[in-house]
């Protein structure tokens, strides 16, 4: 089983499809994560959208809240981003579902907000492409990191290889690459077989989402 922790494409196999709008689509078969993405947050509408998220996220096939987070490279007011992210962290804790984080140039702020909110649910930083020092700090605080097409780059291969395997996931996001290719690439970096990697990531998924979700 090749678990794809985060994709914007129609789900194939065990894939968690992300939605930042049209949350009623979770009525269709599949596994989903839903969240208010910082790129698309507006002061006038986010509270209404948050109400829709609360309703849809209680369905059993919605495995996580997100992607949500902070992005210093986008035009959305940063204080608004913090408010909306904080509301989603609180909600995820209320319904006891993991959080999938989108983070650009704001990792320290995300970590601080999670701490201030006394977050107790698992957190996955998706699309990680930063330094080993930052990766280790995130993992040491009990969170997970997800990698995708970025593993084609030698710098990120070194980061990936240095991390504990029980704190990683793989994804395709919106890249033109299959999850099978991503697993093959990751396994070659770790110098293990794809089956061994697959089994470990299934264990990671059971830890984060619960073993029952692997059977949906």
Phi, psi and omega in degrees: 000124178257103183278123176256106190285343185199116177215151175258002180264167174303132186294135174234127183068214177274090179228140177260109182275129181268138176234132174250000176201179179051052185295343178291351177294346179291351175291339178282158180298146177135179176247139187224155160237140181228140182195165175267104183286137183301335179295330191247015182275136177229138184302325186282341189236349191294326181293323175294317178296326178295324175298318177296320179298317180301319180293309186288328186288350179277353177290148184295334182270004170267106189272340185204160171264129181131174013280140178217161181158213184230143183214105180283353181265357181255169188275351181296134179309130188291323178295326175294317177304316182296319180297315183291318177298315179301320179296323181286325175297315178299317181293317178302320178291326180293321181259003175059053175235148181297165179242132173254119190259133166260124184217124176230116177057032185212025186297320179296321179293320178297314180298320180293319180295319177300319179293314181298325180280358183054047182299137181238354183265158179299145180232129177245120173274107186274156177059040184292134181213030183253199189282163176294323179300316179292319179302315181295322179297317180296315180294320181296337177271009172091015182257175181243158178235140178241138184236151178222231185300339179300340179292353174289344183266135186301321181300317181283335175298320179293320177297311183301315184294337184271355184266153175295133187293340180277004177241021183236157170222169178235153184208166172250339182054235178248018183281156176273077179203144180273160178292329177297317178295324179294317178296318179298318179295314181296318180297321179294324178296318182277350181060046174227171178280157179295328178295317178297317178296316180300316180296321179293319181289334171294320176297318178299317181295321178296324178294317185280315188256344186099138184300328182296331181292337179289346183259355181296000000 
